[in-house]
PDB file of C-alpha atoms in Angstrom:
ATOM      1  CA  MET Z1079      75.033 106.691 133.525  1.00  0.00           C
ATOM      2  CA  ASP Z1080      76.252 110.261 133.216  1.00  0.00           C
ATOM      3  CA  PRO Z1081      79.647 110.497 131.510  1.00  0.00           C
ATOM      4  CA  VAL Z1082      82.171 112.847 133.068  1.00  0.00           C
ATOM      5  CA  GLU Z1083      83.487 115.325 130.559  1.00  0.00           C
ATOM      6  CA  GLU Z1084      87.214 115.692 129.940  1.00  0.00           C
ATOM      7  CA  SER Z1085      88.315 113.226 132.563  1.00  0.00           C
ATOM      8  CA  LEU Z1086      92.003 113.245 133.451  1.00  0.00           C
ATOM      9  CA  LEU Z1087      91.668 109.498 133.605  1.00  0.00           C
ATOM     10  CA  ALA Z1088      91.581 109.397 129.777  1.00  0.00           C
ATOM     11  CA  ARG Z1089      95.244 110.532 129.732  1.00  0.00           C
ATOM     12  CA  LEU Z1090      96.220 107.046 130.912  1.00  0.00           C
ATOM     13  CA  VAL Z1091      95.245 105.516 127.504  1.00  0.00           C
ATOM     14  CA  GLY Z1092      98.399 104.292 125.820  1.00  0.00           C
ATOM     15  CA  LEU Z1093     100.482 104.320 128.989  1.00  0.00           C
ATOM     16  CA  GLU Z1094     102.052 101.181 130.470  1.00  0.00           C
ATOM     17  CA  VAL Z1095     101.780 100.173 134.117  1.00  0.00           C
ATOM     18  CA  ALA Z1096     105.329 100.369 135.497  1.00  0.00           C
ATOM     19  CA  SER Z1097     104.706  99.314 139.063  1.00  0.00           C
ATOM     20  CA  VAL Z1098     102.052  98.303 141.616  1.00  0.00           C
ATOM     21  CA  ALA Z1099     102.675  99.310 145.216  1.00  0.00           C
ATOM     22  CA  PHE Z1100     100.766  98.202 148.256  1.00  0.00           C
ATOM     23  CA  VAL Z1101     101.143 100.988 150.771  1.00  0.00           C
ATOM     24  CA  ARG Z1102      99.643 100.169 154.219  1.00  0.00           C
ATOM     25  CA  ASP Z1103      96.022 101.076 153.494  1.00  0.00           C
ATOM     26  CA  TYR Z1104      96.018 102.049 149.797  1.00  0.00           C
ATOM     27  CA  LEU Z1105      97.214 100.970 146.377  1.00  0.00           C
ATOM     28  CA  GLU Z1106      99.424 102.943 143.999  1.00  0.00           C
ATOM     29  CA  LEU Z1107      99.817 102.249 140.295  1.00  0.00           C
ATOM     30  CA  GLU Z1108     102.619 104.045 138.588  1.00  0.00           C
ATOM     31  CA  PHE Z1109     102.676 104.424 134.851  1.00  0.00           C
ATOM     32  CA  GLY Z1110     105.720 104.739 132.577  1.00  0.00           C
ATOM     33  CA  SER Z1111     105.128 108.428 132.130  1.00  0.00           C
ATOM     34  CA  GLY Z1112     105.347 109.147 135.849  1.00  0.00           C
ATOM     35  CA  ALA Z1113     101.580 109.393 136.251  1.00  0.00           C
ATOM     36  CA  ARG Z1114     100.326 107.761 139.427  1.00  0.00           C
ATOM     37  CA  LEU Z1115      96.875 106.492 140.339  1.00  0.00           C
ATOM     38  CA  PHE Z1116      96.355 106.318 144.091  1.00  0.00           C
ATOM     39  CA  CYS Z1117      93.441 104.030 145.041  1.00  0.00           C
ATOM     40  CA  TYR Z1118      92.223 104.852 148.576  1.00  0.00           C
ATOM     41  CA  ALA Z1119      89.360 102.417 148.132  1.00  0.00           C
ATOM     42  CA  TRP Z1120      90.544  98.939 147.088  1.00  0.00           C
ATOM     43  CA  PRO Z1121      89.758  98.341 143.422  1.00  0.00           C
ATOM     44  CA  THR Z1122      88.269  95.269 141.848  1.00  0.00           C
ATOM     45  CA  VAL Z1123      90.575  93.610 139.324  1.00  0.00           C
ATOM     46  CA  GLU Z1124      89.675  91.302 136.476  1.00  0.00           C
ATOM     47  CA  VAL Z1125      92.434  89.331 134.779  1.00  0.00           C
ATOM     48  CA  GLY Z1126      91.952  86.443 132.458  1.00  0.00           C
ATOM     49  CA  GLY Z1127      88.208  86.329 132.981  1.00  0.00           C
ATOM     50  CA  THR Z1128      88.432  86.067 136.788  1.00  0.00           C
ATOM     51  CA  THR Z1129      87.357  88.971 139.019  1.00  0.00           C
ATOM     52  CA  ARG Z1130      88.957  89.466 142.389  1.00  0.00           C
ATOM     53  CA  ARG Z1131      88.312  91.830 145.279  1.00  0.00           C
ATOM     54  CA  PHE Z1132      90.517  92.850 148.163  1.00  0.00           C
ATOM     55  CA  GLY Z1133      90.938  89.837 150.481  1.00  0.00           C
ATOM     56  CA  ASP Z1134      90.381  87.241 147.744  1.00  0.00           C
ATOM     57  CA  VAL Z1135      93.086  84.639 147.111  1.00  0.00           C
ATOM     58  CA  GLY Z1136      95.139  85.815 144.096  1.00  0.00           C
ATOM     59  CA  TYR Z1137      94.111  89.477 144.445  1.00  0.00           C
ATOM     60  CA  ARG Z1138      97.664  90.788 144.704  1.00  0.00           C
ATOM     61  CA  ASP Z1139      98.855  88.515 141.957  1.00  0.00           C
ATOM     62  CA  ALA Z1140      96.093  89.770 139.699  1.00  0.00           C
ATOM     63  CA  LEU Z1141      97.081  93.384 140.361  1.00  0.00           C
ATOM     64  CA  CYS Z1142     100.755  92.577 139.669  1.00  0.00           C
ATOM     65  CA  ALA Z1143      99.687  90.977 136.393  1.00  0.00           C
ATOM     66  CA  LEU Z1144      98.889  94.527 135.191  1.00  0.00           C
ATOM     67  CA  ILE Z1145     102.586  95.424 135.257  1.00  0.00           C
ATOM     68  CA  ASP Z1146     103.790  96.020 131.673  1.00  0.00           C
ATOM     69  CA  GLN Z1147     100.204  96.178 130.462  1.00  0.00           C
ATOM     70  CA  VAL Z1148      99.131  99.162 128.324  1.00  0.00           C
ATOM     71  CA  VAL Z1149      95.906 101.051 129.073  1.00  0.00           C
ATOM     72  CA  LEU Z1150      93.507 100.436 126.173  1.00  0.00           C
ATOM     73  CA  SER Z1151      90.633 102.598 127.380  1.00  0.00           C
ATOM     74  CA  THR Z1152      89.068 104.251 130.402  1.00  0.00           C
ATOM     75  CA  ASP Z1153      85.542 105.044 131.483  1.00  0.00           C
ATOM     76  CA  GLU Z1154      84.242 107.222 134.248  1.00  0.00           C
ATOM     77  CA  ALA Z1155      80.586 107.604 135.112  1.00  0.00           C
ATOM     78  CA  VAL Z1156      78.125 107.755 137.945  1.00  0.00           C
ATOM     79  CA  GLY Z1157      77.143 104.214 138.767  1.00  0.00           C
ATOM     80  CA  ILE Z1158      80.338 102.601 137.483  1.00  0.00           C
ATOM     81  CA  GLY Z1159      83.032 104.795 139.036  1.00  0.00           C
ATOM     82  CA  LEU Z1160      86.422 104.531 137.440  1.00  0.00           C
ATOM     83  CA  LEU Z1161      87.256 101.810 134.942  1.00  0.00           C
ATOM     84  CA  VAL Z1162      90.676 101.221 133.356  1.00  0.00           C
ATOM     85  CA  ARG Z1163      90.828  98.474 130.656  1.00  0.00           C
ATOM     86  CA  PHE Z1164      93.966  96.519 129.634  1.00  0.00           C
ATOM     87  CA  GLY Z1165      94.517  93.698 127.152  1.00  0.00           C
ATOM     88  CA  VAL Z1166      94.483  91.134 130.018  1.00  0.00           C
ATOM     89  CA  GLY Z1167      91.506  92.618 131.893  1.00  0.00           C
ATOM     90  CA  ALA Z1168      90.405  95.696 133.838  1.00  0.00           C
ATOM     91  CA  LEU Z1169      90.695  97.633 137.076  1.00  0.00           C
ATOM     92  CA  SER Z1170      87.477  99.065 138.569  1.00  0.00           C
ATOM     93  CA  ILE Z1171      87.092 101.471 141.419  1.00  0.00           C
ATOM     94  CA  HIS Z1172      83.472 101.809 142.720  1.00  0.00           C
ATOM     95  CA  PRO Z1173      83.374 101.118 146.431  1.00  0.00           C
ATOM     96  CA  THR Z1174      80.239 100.668 148.532  1.00  0.00           C
ATOM     97  CA  LEU Z1175      79.556 103.085 151.333  1.00  0.00           C
ATOM     98  CA  ASP Z1176      80.793 100.419 153.750  1.00  0.00           C
ATOM     99  CA  GLU Z1177      84.099 100.131 151.953  1.00  0.00           C
ATOM    100  CA  LEU Z1178      84.918 103.836 152.259  1.00  0.00           C
ATOM    101  CA  GLU Z1179      87.616 104.485 154.857  1.00  0.00           C
ATOM    102  CA  GLY Z1180      88.550 108.134 154.237  1.00  0.00           C
ATOM    103  CA  PRO Z1181      87.470 111.312 152.526  1.00  0.00           C
ATOM    104  CA  GLU Z1182      88.921 110.333 149.107  1.00  0.00           C
ATOM    105  CA  ILE Z1183      88.377 107.395 146.822  1.00  0.00           C
ATOM    106  CA  ALA Z1184      91.235 107.909 144.322  1.00  0.00           C
ATOM    107  CA  MET Z1185      93.696 110.508 143.057  1.00  0.00           C
ATOM    108  CA  LEU Z1186      95.539 110.778 139.743  1.00  0.00           C
ATOM    109  CA  SER Z1187      98.659 112.963 139.479  1.00  0.00           C
ATOM    110  CA  GLY Z1188     102.224 113.011 138.107  1.00  0.00           C
ATOM    111  CA  PHE Z1189     101.615 114.659 134.772  1.00  0.00           C
ATOM    112  CA  ALA Z1190     104.129 117.097 133.270  1.00  0.00           C
ATOM    113  CA  ASP Z1191     101.587 119.940 133.383  1.00  0.00           C
ATOM    114  CA  GLN Z1192     100.893 119.254 137.083  1.00  0.00           C
ATOM    115  CA  ALA Z1193      97.322 118.277 136.396  1.00  0.00           C
ATOM    116  CA  LEU Z1194      95.665 116.520 139.331  1.00  0.00           C
ATOM    117  CA  GLU Z1195      92.262 114.975 139.900  1.00  0.00           C
ATOM    118  CA  VAL Z1196      90.809 113.736 143.176  1.00  0.00           C
ATOM    119  CA  TRP Z1197      87.636 111.694 143.429  1.00  0.00           C
ATOM    120  CA  ARG Z1198      85.493 111.855 146.587  1.00  0.00           C
ATOM    121  CA  PRO Z1199      82.232 110.265 147.651  1.00  0.00           C
ATOM    122  CA  GLY Z1200      79.154 112.326 146.722  1.00  0.00           C
ATOM    123  CA  GLU Z1201      81.024 114.301 144.012  1.00  0.00           C
ATOM    124  CA  HIS Z1202      80.723 114.001 140.220  1.00  0.00           C
ATOM    125  CA  THR Z1203      81.636 110.396 139.297  1.00  0.00           C
ATOM    126  CA  PHE Z1204      80.770 109.151 142.746  1.00  0.00           C
ATOM    127  CA  ALA Z1205      77.583 111.208 143.272  1.00  0.00           C
ATOM    128  CA  ASP Z1206      75.835 107.902 143.974  1.00  0.00           C
ATOM    129  CA  LEU Z1207      77.902 107.442 147.158  1.00  0.00           C
ATOM    130  CA  GLU Z1208      76.284 109.867 149.539  1.00  0.00           C
TER     131      GLU Z1208
END
């Protein structure tokens, strides 16, 4: 696994999930600071030792369980994609080629300095999705 240097994702550490929004064909997580993680590929969520994928019973409930949770750590690497860990579990974004529906996998924005990161198949963290 190749780590990605200076990932914007690391800025989420210490922030609390303020809301989870299901928007037609993507998911948006808003953090207390105003940062927003847009997931254009449905993430996998693990809460309380149970892992759920889009379409599974309890998937939405598991995502909503992340509200008020603080980000403990993040990882980003080829082969694992994006990983955000909380005290109750984790959120993982690493779609298969069949699960890709658009040109972007995720986007992180909403920082005071206007920093923005977009993840796409075949690039950097998702170099394994070509």
